[in-house]
CSV table of C-alpha atoms in Angstrom, one decimal:
chain,number,residue,atom,x,y,z
S,1,MET,CA,125.3,120.9,107.1
S,2,THR,CA,129.1,120.2,106.9
S,3,GLU,CA,130.6,117.5,104.8
S,4,GLY,CA,131.4,115.4,107.9
S,5,THR,CA,127.8,115.6,109.0
S,6,THR,CA,126.6,114.6,105.6
S,7,SER,CA,128.8,111.5,105.4
S,8,ALA,CA,127.9,110.6,109.0
S,9,ALA,CA,124.2,110.7,108.1
S,10,ALA,CA,124.9,108.7,105.0
S,11,ALA,CA,126.8,106.1,107.1
S,12,GLU,CA,123.9,106.0,109.6
S,13,GLY,CA,121.4,105.4,106.7
S,14,THR,CA,123.6,102.6,105.4
S,15,ASP,CA,123.9,101.1,108.9
S,16,THR,CA,120.1,101.2,109.2
S,17,MET,CA,119.7,99.5,105.8
S,18,THR,CA,122.3,96.9,106.7
S,19,ARG,CA,120.5,96.2,110.1
S,20,LEU,CA,117.1,95.9,108.4
S,21,GLU,CA,118.6,93.6,105.7
S,22,GLN,CA,120.1,91.5,108.5
S,23,GLU,CA,116.6,91.4,110.2
S,24,GLY,CA,115.2,90.2,106.9
S,25,GLU,CA,117.8,87.4,106.6
S,26,ILE,CA,117.2,86.2,110.1
S,27,ALA,CA,113.4,86.2,109.6
S,28,ALA,CA,113.7,84.4,106.3
S,29,ASP,CA,115.8,81.6,107.9
S,30,TYR,CA,113.3,81.3,110.7
S,31,LEU,CA,110.3,81.2,108.4
S,32,GLU,CA,112.0,78.7,106.1
S,33,GLY,CA,112.4,76.4,109.1
S,34,LEU,CA,108.7,76.8,110.0
S,35,LEU,CA,107.7,76.0,106.4
S,36,ASP,CA,109.8,72.9,106.5
S,37,ILE,CA,108.3,71.8,109.8
S,38,ALA,CA,104.8,72.4,108.5
S,39,ASP,CA,105.7,70.7,105.1
S,40,LEU,CA,104.4,73.8,103.2
S,41,ASP,CA,105.9,75.1,100.0
S,42,GLY,CA,106.6,78.8,99.8
S,43,ASP,CA,109.1,81.3,98.5
S,44,ILE,CA,110.4,84.0,100.7
S,45,ASP,CA,110.8,87.6,99.4
S,46,MET,CA,112.6,90.2,101.5
S,47,ASP,CA,112.5,94.0,101.2
S,48,VAL,CA,112.9,97.1,103.2
S,49,GLU,CA,109.8,99.4,103.3
S,50,ALA,CA,109.3,102.6,105.4
S,51,ASP,CA,112.2,101.9,107.7
S,52,ARG,CA,111.3,98.3,108.5
S,53,ALA,CA,112.2,94.9,107.2
S,54,ALA,CA,109.4,93.4,105.1
S,55,VAL,CA,109.2,89.6,104.5
S,56,SER,CA,106.7,87.9,102.3
S,57,ILE,CA,105.9,84.2,101.9
S,58,ILE,CA,104.4,83.5,98.5
S,59,SER,CA,103.4,80.4,96.7
S,60,ASP,CA,102.1,79.4,93.3
S,61,SER,CA,99.3,77.6,95.0
S,62,GLY,CA,98.5,80.1,97.8
S,63,ARG,CA,95.8,77.7,99.1
S,64,ASP,CA,98.3,75.9,101.4
S,65,LEU,CA,99.5,79.2,102.8
S,66,GLN,CA,96.0,80.2,103.8
S,67,LYS,CA,96.5,78.0,106.9
S,68,LEU,CA,99.3,80.4,107.9
S,69,VAL,CA,97.0,83.4,107.4
S,70,GLY,CA,94.1,82.1,109.5
S,71,ARG,CA,90.8,83.8,110.1
S,72,ASP,CA,91.1,87.6,109.7
S,73,GLY,CA,94.9,87.2,109.7
S,74,GLU,CA,95.1,85.9,113.3
S,75,VAL,CA,97.7,83.3,112.5
S,76,LEU,CA,99.6,85.7,110.4
S,77,GLU,CA,99.8,88.2,113.3
S,78,ALA,CA,101.0,85.4,115.7
S,79,LEU,CA,103.7,84.3,113.1
S,80,GLN,CA,104.8,87.9,112.7
S,81,GLU,CA,105.3,88.2,116.5
S,82,LEU,CA,107.2,84.9,116.7
S,83,THR,CA,109.4,86.0,113.8
S,84,ARG,CA,110.0,89.4,115.5
S,85,LEU,CA,111.0,87.4,118.7
S,86,ALA,CA,113.4,85.2,116.6
S,87,VAL,CA,115.0,88.4,115.2
S,88,HIS,CA,115.2,89.9,118.7
S,89,ARG,CA,116.9,86.8,120.0
S,90,GLU,CA,119.6,87.0,117.3
S,91,THR,CA,120.2,90.7,117.3
S,92,GLY,CA,119.2,91.9,120.8
S,93,ASP,CA,117.2,94.7,119.1
S,94,ARG,CA,113.4,95.0,119.0
S,95,SER,CA,112.2,94.4,115.5
S,96,ARG,CA,109.3,96.1,113.7
S,97,LEU,CA,109.5,93.6,110.9
S,98,MET,CA,106.3,93.3,108.8
S,99,LEU,CA,105.3,89.8,107.6
S,100,ASP,CA,102.9,89.1,104.7
S,101,ILE,CA,101.7,85.7,103.6
S,102,ALA,CA,100.1,84.9,100.3
S,103,GLY,CA,99.5,88.7,99.7
S,104,TYR,CA,97.0,88.9,102.6
S,105,ARG,CA,98.4,92.2,104.0
S,106,ALA,CA,98.9,93.8,100.6
S,107,LYS,CA,95.2,93.1,99.7
S,108,LYS,CA,94.1,94.2,103.2
S,109,ARG,CA,96.2,97.4,102.8
S,110,THR,CA,94.4,98.3,99.6
S,111,GLU,CA,91.0,97.6,101.2
S,112,LEU,CA,91.8,99.7,104.3
S,113,SER,CA,93.2,102.6,102.2
S,114,GLU,CA,89.9,102.7,100.3
S,115,LEU,CA,88.0,102.6,103.6
S,116,GLY,CA,90.0,105.5,105.0
S,117,ALA,CA,89.5,107.5,101.9
S,118,LYS,CA,85.7,106.8,101.9
S,119,ALA,CA,85.5,107.8,105.6
S,120,ALA,CA,87.4,111.0,104.9
S,121,ALA,CA,85.0,111.8,102.0
S,122,GLU,CA,82.1,111.2,104.3
S,123,VAL,CA,83.5,113.5,107.0
S,124,LYS,CA,84.3,116.2,104.4
S,125,SER,CA,80.7,116.0,103.2
S,126,SER,CA,78.9,115.9,106.5
S,127,GLY,CA,81.3,117.8,108.7
S,128,GLU,CA,80.8,115.1,111.4
S,129,PRO,CA,83.3,112.7,112.9
S,130,VAL,CA,83.1,109.1,111.7
S,131,LYS,CA,83.9,106.1,114.0
S,132,LEU,CA,85.1,103.0,112.3
S,133,ALA,CA,85.0,99.4,113.6
S,134,PRO,CA,87.7,98.1,115.9
S,135,MET,CA,91.0,97.2,114.1
S,136,THR,CA,94.5,95.8,114.7
S,137,PRO,CA,97.4,98.3,115.0
S,138,PHE,CA,98.4,97.5,111.4
S,139,GLU,CA,94.9,98.2,110.1
S,140,ARG,CA,94.6,101.4,112.1
S,141,LYS,CA,98.0,102.7,110.7
S,142,VAL,CA,96.9,102.1,107.1
S,143,VAL,CA,93.6,104.0,107.7
S,144,HIS,CA,95.4,106.9,109.5
S,145,ASP,CA,97.7,107.2,106.5
S,146,ALA,CA,94.8,107.2,104.1
S,147,VAL,CA,92.9,109.8,106.1
S,148,LYS,CA,96.1,112.0,106.3
S,149,SER,CA,96.6,111.8,102.6
S,150,ALA,CA,93.0,112.9,102.1
S,151,GLY,CA,93.8,116.1,104.1
S,152,LEU,CA,92.0,115.2,107.3
S,153,ARG,CA,93.1,114.0,110.7
S,154,SER,CA,92.2,110.9,112.7
S,155,GLU,CA,92.7,109.5,116.2
S,156,SER,CA,92.6,106.0,117.7
S,157,GLU,CA,90.3,105.5,120.7
S,158,GLY,CA,89.4,102.7,123.0
S,159,GLU,CA,91.4,99.9,124.5
S,160,GLU,CA,92.8,96.8,122.7
S,161,PRO,CA,91.3,94.7,121.2
S,162,GLU,CA,88.4,97.1,120.7
S,163,ARG,CA,90.6,100.1,119.7
S,164,PHE,CA,89.2,101.9,116.6
S,165,VAL,CA,89.8,104.9,114.4
S,166,VAL,CA,87.8,108.2,114.5
S,167,VAL,CA,88.1,110.4,111.4
S,168,LEU,CA,87.8,114.0,112.3
S,169,PRO,CA,86.8,117.1,110.3
S,170,ALA,CA,89.6,119.5,109.3
């Protein structure tokens, strides 16, 4: 790789980081407005994880924020889509922003990683594929990553909203 190519790649990486930081800022402003309208207290934390903006709403008394998570994260998913639309409206670019509220996704990610590892261990032991319950795209991604890190492969099958992960033998 030539020096010019290296600096171009570095500039592109910086541009991507700046774009993701901008997405986070737009999302934070949008979410602050929603919190004000709903009269809920929450602090907004922004980060960049795995080439996507990540925004979290946290509160000392997470109980109020549970309303924004909803049953099985349904309200959280809807708020994430609305936030992505707000970012898209401002930037013109499709956003892959990830929203977490009151640590719901972080906790869910841990549970799903354990589920994926457990399913992988079962497949290694039995040599038979294991089908898991239907999941959201976020949940399937976490399970796929856990299965991959366990040295096996997995596929998604079915149609939304009944799409599910199948863990396959090596």
